[in-house]
């Protein structure tokens, strides 16, 4: 139930005046000269610090998958080593196109 309520709230547009696609110039200039959080800190902080809402969604989905059996073969509960490997630096690299054209 909680996951459904949360997912239905995600699809609703935000009611605040700030666009999620473009930051107003007044807000982008506001932080000039002051560095509240550097990009290095943001890269190394855990997800629960940077995006607590996304962390909550992931935890709810993990609980949903753990509590029930999914008849869809493509959905499964991956092991901790697989989850860690997918979230490692290896996934930073990718290639496009056909193998002979690279």
Coordinates of C-alpha atoms in Angstrom, one line a residue:
X1 CA 0.0 0.0 0.0
X2 CA 2.7 2.5 0.9
X3 CA 4.6 1.9 -2.3
X4 CA 1.4 2.5 -4.3
X5 CA 0.8 5.8 -2.5
X6 CA 4.4 6.9 -2.9
X7 CA 4.4 5.9 -6.6
X8 CA 1.2 7.8 -7.3
X9 CA 2.6 10.9 -5.7
X10 CA 5.7 10.7 -7.9
X11 CA 3.6 11.0 -11.1
X12 CA 2.0 14.2 -9.9
X13 CA 3.6 17.4 -11.1
X14 CA 5.4 19.5 -8.4
X15 CA 3.4 22.4 -7.1
X16 CA 6.4 24.6 -6.3
X17 CA 7.5 27.3 -8.7
X18 CA 10.9 25.9 -9.4
X19 CA 11.2 23.9 -12.6
X20 CA 12.9 20.5 -12.4
X21 CA 14.5 21.0 -15.8
X22 CA 16.0 24.5 -15.4
X23 CA 17.0 26.4 -12.4
X24 CA 16.1 30.1 -12.3
X25 CA 19.0 32.4 -12.6
X26 CA 18.3 33.9 -9.2
X27 CA 18.8 30.5 -7.6
X28 CA 21.9 29.6 -9.7
X29 CA 23.6 32.8 -8.8
X30 CA 22.7 32.6 -5.2
X31 CA 25.4 30.0 -4.4
X32 CA 28.2 31.7 -6.4
X33 CA 31.2 32.2 -4.2
X34 CA 29.9 29.9 -1.5
X35 CA 30.4 26.2 -1.8
X36 CA 27.9 24.4 0.5
X37 CA 28.6 20.9 -0.9
X38 CA 31.3 20.2 -3.4
X39 CA 30.8 17.8 -6.3
X40 CA 33.4 15.4 -4.6
X41 CA 31.3 15.4 -1.4
X42 CA 28.2 14.7 -3.5
X43 CA 29.9 11.8 -5.3
X44 CA 31.0 10.2 -2.1
X45 CA 27.9 10.8 0.2
X46 CA 25.5 7.9 0.6
X47 CA 22.2 8.0 -1.3
X48 CA 20.3 8.5 1.9
X49 CA 22.1 11.8 2.4
X50 CA 21.9 13.1 -1.2
X51 CA 18.4 11.8 -2.1
X52 CA 16.5 10.4 0.9
X53 CA 13.3 10.1 -1.2
X54 CA 14.9 7.8 -3.7
X55 CA 16.4 5.8 -0.8
X56 CA 12.9 5.4 0.6
X57 CA 11.6 4.2 -2.8
X58 CA 14.4 1.7 -3.1
X59 CA 13.8 0.3 0.4
X60 CA 10.0 0.0 -0.3
X61 CA 10.7 -1.8 -3.5
X62 CA 13.2 -4.1 -1.8
X63 CA 10.6 -4.9 0.9
X64 CA 7.9 -5.6 -1.8
X65 CA 10.2 -8.0 -3.7
X66 CA 11.3 -9.7 -0.5
X67 CA 7.8 -10.3 0.8
X68 CA 6.1 -11.7 -2.3
X69 CA 6.8 -14.1 -5.1
X70 CA 6.8 -12.5 -8.6
X71 CA 5.5 -14.6 -11.4
X72 CA 7.5 -12.5 -13.9
X73 CA 10.8 -14.2 -14.7
X74 CA 12.6 -11.0 -15.4
X75 CA 11.9 -9.8 -11.8
X76 CA 14.1 -11.3 -9.2
X77 CA 15.9 -10.6 -6.0
X78 CA 19.6 -10.2 -6.8
X79 CA 22.3 -11.2 -4.3
X80 CA 24.4 -8.6 -2.4
X81 CA 27.5 -9.2 -4.5
X82 CA 25.6 -8.7 -7.7
X83 CA 24.0 -5.5 -6.4
X84 CA 27.5 -4.2 -5.3
X85 CA 29.0 -5.1 -8.7
X86 CA 26.2 -3.3 -10.6
X87 CA 26.8 -0.2 -8.5
X88 CA 30.6 -0.3 -8.8
X89 CA 33.0 1.8 -11.0
X90 CA 32.7 -0.9 -13.7
X91 CA 29.3 0.5 -14.8
X92 CA 30.9 3.9 -15.5
X93 CA 32.2 2.6 -18.8
X94 CA 30.0 1.9 -21.8
X95 CA 30.4 1.7 -25.5
X96 CA 28.1 2.5 -28.4
X97 CA 27.7 1.1 -31.8
X98 CA 28.8 -2.2 -33.4
X99 CA 32.0 -3.9 -32.1
X100 CA 33.8 -3.5 -35.4
X101 CA 33.0 0.2 -35.6
X102 CA 34.6 1.2 -32.3

